[in-house]
Amino acid sequence: MQQLVINDVYIPHIENMSETQIFYGGAGSGKSRFLSQRPVIDVLENNRNYLVCRKVQNTIRKSVFNEIEGVIDDAGLRKYFSTNKSEMSITVKHNKNQILFAGLDNPLSLQGVRPKKGVITDLWVDEATETDRDDLKILSKRLRGGDNETKKRMVFSFNPIYQAHWLYDEYFSSIGWATDQAEYTTPELSILKTWYVHNRFLTSQDIDRLLNEKDEYYRNVYTYGNWGVLGDVIFTNWKVEDLSGMTDQFTNPRYGLDFGFASHPAGISVSHYDQTRKTIYIFDELYETGLTNDLLSIEALRLCKDGRIIGDSAEPKSIAEMQQHRVNITGAKKGKDSITFGIDWLKQQTIIIDKKCVNHIKEFQQYQWKKDANGNAVTPPKPVDKNNHLIDALRYAYEDEMEGGVWLFA
Ligand SMILES: Nc1ncnc2c1ncn2[C@@H]1O[C@H](COP(=O)(O)OP(=O)(O)OP(=O)(O)O)[C@@H](O)[C@H]1O
Ligand SMILES: [Mg+2]
């Protein structure tokens, strides 16, 4: 196991047996990597079975599944494992211990997951701020069963996006967590806070990007790993509901697209507009980095079929390429002050977001007005240019409605 290199701060946690474990902190601090290394060690040597979760099933393959596969390859351990890519299961050949995967948005798949032998002993939820409190109940149930000798563990990892989150309430408030605290350990609960200094595999470019972050909220959460205190959030006129039973009624669909590739994701926002009630129902999304226009076209056709998509007009070449793939896309017109105008219009609607659209939810939670160095709102008001990929896409999707409004009231 020599080749498996673990960042120092995590080494004491290889054998941490606290029932609930929290690994939180700044971006790129090595949380996901360590929590992908530990199952590999445990299934090989410690007779445990893992269930690795994220809120949304279809985000698993490209994140935690690939990460664990990467650990196995990098450590030269491939020969000990057999991987079933379509079922997403990783099995140790000689002892049949397993690492399995499931989305919390799919309770059936969660119930159906059974290791070849024994029971699930370890549960890890990455990006746990995407989950809600009810998910925790389902998860705890999933850990029941088996003998009482085997210690079970439930692990959450995340960036601390805002302090009003249920995870803070559930695990940090109750123990009187101090803002400058970095560790806590009891048999029931352990907490470890990490940030960029704890990951020696970050490049100096990665570190510079984190240190040069201008926005105070972002620096606090993503550079230093502190619990976020949201400033002046832009949208409060939205709520999350389970819309899965309503999609048949969504007969007035709107599609918007924001381009992105390496550091920014491409985003597609899919919603239904109830014009009479001025209510937008957001019920599907794409949010992914690394998609070429070919792949983005395939996703767009899957999500939007032949529906009209309004895309970011700053990329005419991308729009032309997607049109060649028979995607029904046109560029947004984007008039003067279109951002603030679009925000004002969206603020006059009621916005209901399906619970599976975690990236819309995250953007609506965090989209904020910009402040100057003294913490005062800038004039004229401007949003922080972050957490806006799907919100921009949504603005484009409703451009025609907004224009109608101008015409009506002009
Ligand atoms: N022990 C390690 N060996 C090799 N690479 C590592 C190791 N730890 C971290 N890295 C690399 O550093 C980068 C950041 O690590 P990781 O993704 O685990 O951070 P994170 O804390 O999960 O970040 P985020 O909060 O953004 O999810 C990744 O590219 C990861 O592969
Ligand atoms: Mg991570």
XYZ file of C-alpha atoms and ligand atoms in Angstrom:
442
model
C 0.000 0.000 0.000
C 3.097 2.231 -0.221
C 1.917 4.052 -3.291
C -1.199 5.416 -1.651
C -0.093 8.863 -0.512
C -2.344 10.476 2.045
C -2.159 14.129 3.135
C -0.825 14.348 6.719
C -3.882 15.960 8.273
C -6.033 12.972 7.299
C -3.695 10.201 8.448
C -5.100 10.023 12.011
C -8.539 9.614 10.429
C -7.779 6.405 8.578
C -8.780 4.556 11.717
C -11.200 7.116 13.116
C -14.245 5.125 14.255
C -16.576 7.939 15.372
C -20.157 7.138 14.394
C -20.710 10.381 12.506
C -17.788 12.076 10.855
C -17.652 15.466 9.238
C -14.914 16.587 6.884
C -15.597 20.128 5.798
C -13.678 23.172 4.679
C -12.227 25.069 1.756
C -12.084 24.092 -1.891
C -9.388 21.643 -2.913
C -8.364 20.737 0.632
C -8.195 17.030 -0.211
C -11.447 15.942 1.474
C -12.885 13.968 -1.418
C -9.543 12.413 -2.229
C -8.951 11.181 1.312
C -12.491 9.909 1.626
C -11.936 8.012 -1.627
C -8.706 6.520 -0.305
C -10.140 5.278 2.965
C -12.721 2.905 1.436
C -10.038 1.385 -0.776
C -7.945 0.586 2.309
C -10.957 -0.589 4.314
C -12.404 -2.996 1.792
C -8.987 -4.525 1.171
C -7.931 -4.874 4.784
C -10.755 -4.291 7.216
C -13.708 -6.277 6.003
C -16.051 -3.355 5.484
C -18.631 -2.494 2.822
C -19.149 1.071 1.658
C -22.105 2.893 0.232
C -21.033 6.152 -1.372
C -23.799 8.672 -1.996
C -24.515 12.000 -3.521
C -27.823 13.753 -3.632
C -28.274 13.235 -7.355
C -27.681 9.778 -8.808
C -26.509 10.963 -12.196
C -23.661 13.049 -10.749
C -22.014 10.027 -9.115
C -20.161 8.492 -12.038
C -18.191 11.610 -12.920
C -17.363 12.459 -9.313
C -16.974 9.970 -6.459
C -17.005 6.846 -8.633
C -14.210 8.165 -10.877
C -12.311 9.470 -7.873
C -12.255 6.047 -6.181
C -11.343 4.335 -9.442
C -8.523 6.887 -9.764
C -7.237 6.051 -6.289
C -7.164 2.339 -7.172
C -5.229 3.011 -10.395
C -2.811 5.550 -8.902
C -1.982 3.200 -6.051
C -1.332 0.320 -8.467
C -4.038 -1.791 -6.831
C -6.088 -2.554 -9.926
C -5.346 -6.267 -9.852
C -7.117 -6.701 -6.522
C -10.407 -5.231 -7.735
C -13.107 -5.965 -10.243
C -15.243 -3.029 -11.286
C -18.684 -3.219 -12.837
C -18.938 0.123 -14.608
C -22.599 -0.088 -15.582
C -23.812 -1.070 -12.114
C -21.140 1.110 -10.524
C -19.869 -1.461 -8.068
C -16.280 -2.080 -7.044
C -15.501 -5.496 -5.546
C -12.359 -6.875 -3.948
C -11.644 -10.117 -5.763
C -10.385 -12.173 -2.829
C -12.740 -11.149 -0.003
C -15.805 -9.897 -1.936
C -16.010 -6.674 0.074
C -17.628 -3.910 -1.941
C -17.847 -0.200 -2.584
C -21.332 0.600 -3.910
C -22.940 3.856 -5.027
C -26.412 5.373 -4.851
C -28.202 8.696 -5.314
C -30.369 10.024 -2.501
C -32.836 11.261 -5.112
C -33.624 7.649 -5.887
C -34.808 5.950 -2.674
C -35.492 2.717 -4.557
C -31.929 2.399 -5.721
C -30.837 3.158 -2.181
C -32.998 0.379 -0.772
C -31.920 -2.019 -3.489
C -28.227 -1.675 -2.787
C -26.974 -4.811 -1.043
C -23.369 -5.894 -0.681
C -22.456 -9.405 -1.807
C -21.762 -10.373 1.748
C -22.494 -8.806 5.115
C -24.041 -5.365 5.481
C -23.165 -1.783 4.627
C -20.811 -0.636 7.380
C -19.832 2.767 6.011
C -21.762 5.480 4.364
C -20.150 8.519 2.792
C -22.101 11.469 1.388
C -19.945 13.853 -0.617
C -21.179 17.423 -1.199
C -23.542 16.823 1.693
C -24.849 20.401 1.673
C -26.944 19.263 -1.298
C -28.978 17.019 0.992
C -31.831 17.869 3.313
C -32.639 16.678 6.799
C -35.054 14.012 5.580
C -32.244 12.379 3.622
C -30.431 11.863 6.908
C -33.306 9.735 8.238
C -33.245 7.525 5.159
C -29.488 7.181 5.469
C -29.542 6.244 9.144
C -32.043 3.483 8.345
C -29.720 2.196 5.671
C -27.015 1.562 8.263
C -29.183 -0.673 10.453
C -28.791 -4.432 10.515
C -25.913 -6.811 10.968
C -24.275 -7.750 14.225
C -23.721 -5.256 16.998
C -19.996 -5.867 17.044
C -19.272 -4.066 13.801
C -18.993 -0.330 14.199
C -20.947 1.656 11.628
C -19.901 5.029 10.318
C -21.691 7.829 8.511
C -19.490 10.455 6.882
C -20.351 13.851 5.396
C -18.035 16.080 3.375
C -18.784 19.539 2.023
C -17.895 23.220 1.692
C -19.618 25.190 4.475
C -21.744 27.344 2.188
C -23.919 29.017 4.811
C -24.393 28.745 8.508
C -28.155 28.439 8.424
C -27.722 25.029 6.805
C -29.256 22.021 8.616
C -25.823 20.381 8.894
C -24.631 23.275 11.064
C -27.732 23.122 13.174
C -27.551 19.355 13.603
C -23.854 18.835 14.306
C -22.102 22.135 15.053
C -24.566 24.172 17.146
C -25.199 21.362 19.584
C -21.521 21.033 20.526
C -20.890 24.781 20.668
C -18.480 24.764 17.726
C -16.157 27.802 17.852
C -15.330 29.685 14.650
C -11.581 29.191 15.103
C -11.915 25.502 15.969
C -10.577 22.920 13.502
C -11.103 19.567 15.240
C -13.518 17.779 17.513
C -13.552 14.102 18.414
C -15.838 11.929 20.502
C -16.990 8.350 19.837
C -20.281 9.758 18.510
C -19.037 12.637 16.392
C -15.831 13.851 14.841
C -15.318 17.061 12.889
C -12.265 18.037 10.883
C -11.906 21.362 9.124
C -9.340 21.614 6.343
C -8.378 24.218 3.751
C -5.813 24.625 0.982
C -2.787 24.408 3.298
C -3.684 20.804 4.080
C -3.380 19.523 0.528
C 0.178 19.346 -0.699
C -0.992 18.263 -4.149
C -2.459 21.636 -5.043
C -0.442 23.537 -7.641
C 0.781 27.062 -6.912
C -1.688 28.178 -9.555
C -4.564 26.569 -7.616
C -3.397 28.277 -4.434
C -2.985 31.669 -6.124
C -6.500 31.431 -7.465
C -7.839 30.769 -3.963
C -5.754 33.534 -2.379
C -6.616 36.090 -5.027
C -10.330 35.630 -4.540
C -11.785 39.137 -4.252
C -15.211 38.384 -2.925
C -15.250 38.248 0.853
C -17.901 35.561 1.138
C -16.107 33.339 -1.357
C -12.723 33.850 0.277
C -14.195 32.965 3.627
C -15.944 29.780 2.462
C -13.808 28.421 -0.366
C -10.313 29.699 0.495
C -10.420 29.372 4.281
C -13.206 26.865 4.818
C -15.215 28.933 7.309
C -18.973 28.689 7.626
C -20.414 31.186 5.186
C -22.406 34.166 6.256
C -24.498 35.191 3.321
C -24.597 38.890 2.618
C -27.362 40.481 0.693
C -28.787 37.561 -1.278
C -30.577 38.548 -4.444
C -33.461 36.092 -4.538
C -35.775 35.249 -1.676
C -38.868 34.553 -3.808
C -38.177 30.856 -4.287
C -38.740 27.532 -2.579
C -37.906 23.895 -3.085
C -40.635 21.307 -3.704
C -40.931 17.783 -4.999
C -42.198 18.391 -8.551
C -41.678 14.826 -9.759
C -45.427 14.125 -9.885
C -46.250 17.327 -11.788
C -44.163 17.125 -14.939
C -47.190 16.102 -17.073
C -48.687 19.532 -16.366
C -45.605 21.370 -17.548
C -46.890 22.267 -20.993
C -45.230 25.667 -21.366
C -41.545 24.781 -21.168
C -38.699 27.314 -21.293
C -35.088 26.447 -21.972
C -32.004 28.589 -21.369
C -28.337 27.779 -21.812
C -25.109 29.296 -20.508
C -21.845 28.168 -22.076
C -18.854 26.990 -20.060
C -16.006 24.562 -20.409
C -12.968 24.312 -18.123
C -13.324 26.419 -14.997
C -16.998 27.247 -15.491
C -19.696 24.664 -16.091
C -22.109 24.735 -18.982
C -25.623 25.156 -17.615
C -29.059 24.376 -19.011
C -32.126 25.496 -17.111
C -35.434 23.755 -17.843
C -38.632 25.233 -16.474
C -42.364 25.630 -17.041
C -44.020 29.027 -16.969
C -47.453 29.469 -15.475
C -48.085 32.898 -16.946
C -51.370 33.526 -15.133
C -49.895 32.917 -11.723
C -46.470 34.352 -12.619
C -44.912 31.146 -11.370
C -41.796 29.495 -12.749
C -41.380 25.780 -12.063
C -37.756 24.747 -12.516
C -37.749 20.994 -13.031
C -34.530 19.943 -14.756
C -30.953 21.059 -15.201
C -27.561 20.355 -16.688
C -24.480 21.662 -14.881
C -21.238 20.219 -16.102
C -17.672 21.192 -16.929
C -15.608 19.732 -19.753
C -18.395 19.293 -22.298
C -17.399 20.048 -25.879
C -20.125 21.544 -28.055
C -20.739 18.067 -29.513
C -21.429 16.598 -26.089
C -23.350 19.657 -24.970
C -25.572 19.239 -28.039
C -26.367 15.659 -27.082
C -27.331 16.797 -23.587
C -29.379 19.687 -24.959
C -31.323 17.375 -27.269
C -31.949 14.968 -24.393
C -33.203 17.687 -22.024
C -34.972 20.041 -24.407
C -35.856 17.820 -27.411
C -36.785 20.239 -30.197
C -37.880 22.996 -27.789
C -36.451 26.456 -28.398
C -33.365 27.165 -26.344
C -32.092 30.680 -25.743
C -28.336 30.666 -25.231
C -25.616 33.118 -24.298
C -25.037 35.225 -27.413
C -21.426 35.923 -26.387
C -20.538 32.607 -28.063
C -21.932 32.776 -31.613
C -19.548 30.057 -32.779
C -20.809 27.626 -30.163
C -24.387 28.472 -31.062
C -23.658 27.808 -34.747
C -22.030 24.485 -33.889
C -24.987 23.398 -31.820
C -27.350 24.395 -34.628
C -25.381 22.096 -36.913
C -26.206 19.320 -34.465
C -29.887 20.205 -34.983
C -30.287 21.883 -31.622
C -32.987 24.543 -31.782
C -30.920 27.306 -30.194
C -30.718 31.062 -30.716
C -28.652 33.726 -28.983
C -30.121 35.961 -26.300
C -30.593 39.587 -27.312
C -29.203 41.007 -24.061
C -30.112 44.672 -24.166
C -28.544 47.393 -22.034
C -28.733 46.615 -18.306
C -30.168 43.234 -19.185
C -28.731 41.585 -16.061
C -30.340 43.859 -13.496
C -33.460 44.124 -15.611
C -33.693 40.334 -15.779
C -33.096 40.011 -12.052
C -35.857 42.529 -11.321
C -38.222 40.592 -13.557
C -37.353 37.258 -11.944
C -37.864 38.781 -8.497
C -41.466 39.520 -9.447
C -42.194 35.857 -10.122
C -42.747 32.975 -7.744
C -40.019 30.437 -8.378
C -40.442 26.801 -7.412
C -37.415 24.534 -7.806
C -37.634 20.760 -7.908
C -35.606 19.153 -5.152
C -33.445 17.270 -7.602
C -32.186 20.514 -9.185
C -29.418 20.931 -6.623
C -27.343 23.305 -8.721
C -30.214 25.724 -9.246
C -30.842 25.548 -5.510
C -27.196 26.254 -4.721
C -27.114 29.266 -7.034
C -30.355 30.700 -5.664
C -28.999 30.257 -2.136
C -25.739 32.033 -2.850
C -26.321 34.641 -5.572
C -25.540 37.961 -3.871
C -25.212 41.691 -4.445
C -21.691 43.015 -4.731
C -20.195 45.064 -1.898
C -17.312 47.542 -1.803
C -14.252 47.204 0.460
C -16.239 48.691 3.376
C -18.996 46.135 3.037
C -21.504 48.567 1.506
C -23.598 47.734 -1.522
C -22.138 49.208 -4.716
C -24.223 51.696 -6.692
C -25.788 50.989 -9.031
C -26.313 47.529 -7.553
C -24.429 44.721 -9.267
C -24.525 41.010 -8.579
C -21.310 39.160 -7.718
C -20.339 37.436 -10.953
C -20.518 33.938 -9.450
C -23.167 31.317 -8.878
C -24.937 32.585 -11.915
C -24.596 29.948 -14.618
C -28.084 28.516 -14.266
C -29.525 31.847 -13.189
C -28.148 33.437 -16.373
C -29.573 30.542 -18.367
C -32.926 31.100 -16.681
C -32.803 34.811 -17.515
C -32.154 34.045 -21.174
C -35.039 31.558 -21.208
C -37.497 34.284 -20.165
C -36.094 37.075 -22.301
C -39.216 37.284 -24.454
C -41.480 37.606 -21.426
C -39.314 40.401 -20.096
C -39.436 42.262 -23.387
C -43.189 41.913 -23.391
C -43.216 43.623 -20.036
C -41.173 46.574 -21.273
C -43.436 46.982 -24.244
C -46.557 46.824 -22.090
C -45.374 49.403 -19.607
C -43.417 51.671 -21.952
N -3.462 12.336 -1.486
C -3.553 12.855 -2.712
N -2.858 12.328 -3.746
C -2.958 12.858 -4.980
N -3.742 13.910 -5.305
C -4.451 14.474 -4.339
C -4.404 13.981 -2.993
N -5.234 14.730 -2.238
C -5.785 15.630 -3.074
N -5.320 15.497 -4.317
C -5.734 16.279 -5.494
O -5.975 17.629 -5.112
C -7.158 18.141 -5.733
C -8.150 18.622 -4.714
O -8.494 17.581 -3.830
P -10.011 17.183 -3.503
O -10.832 17.194 -4.729
O -9.975 15.941 -2.708
O -10.409 18.415 -2.597
P -11.797 18.695 -1.871
O -11.456 19.099 -0.490
O -12.729 17.561 -2.046
O -12.290 19.972 -2.673
P -13.793 20.556 -2.841
O -14.149 21.172 -1.531
O -13.595 21.569 -3.892
O -14.662 19.394 -3.208
C -7.705 16.994 -6.580
O -7.276 17.167 -7.909
C -7.104 15.773 -5.956
O -6.996 14.706 -6.847
Mg -14.607 17.466 -2.958
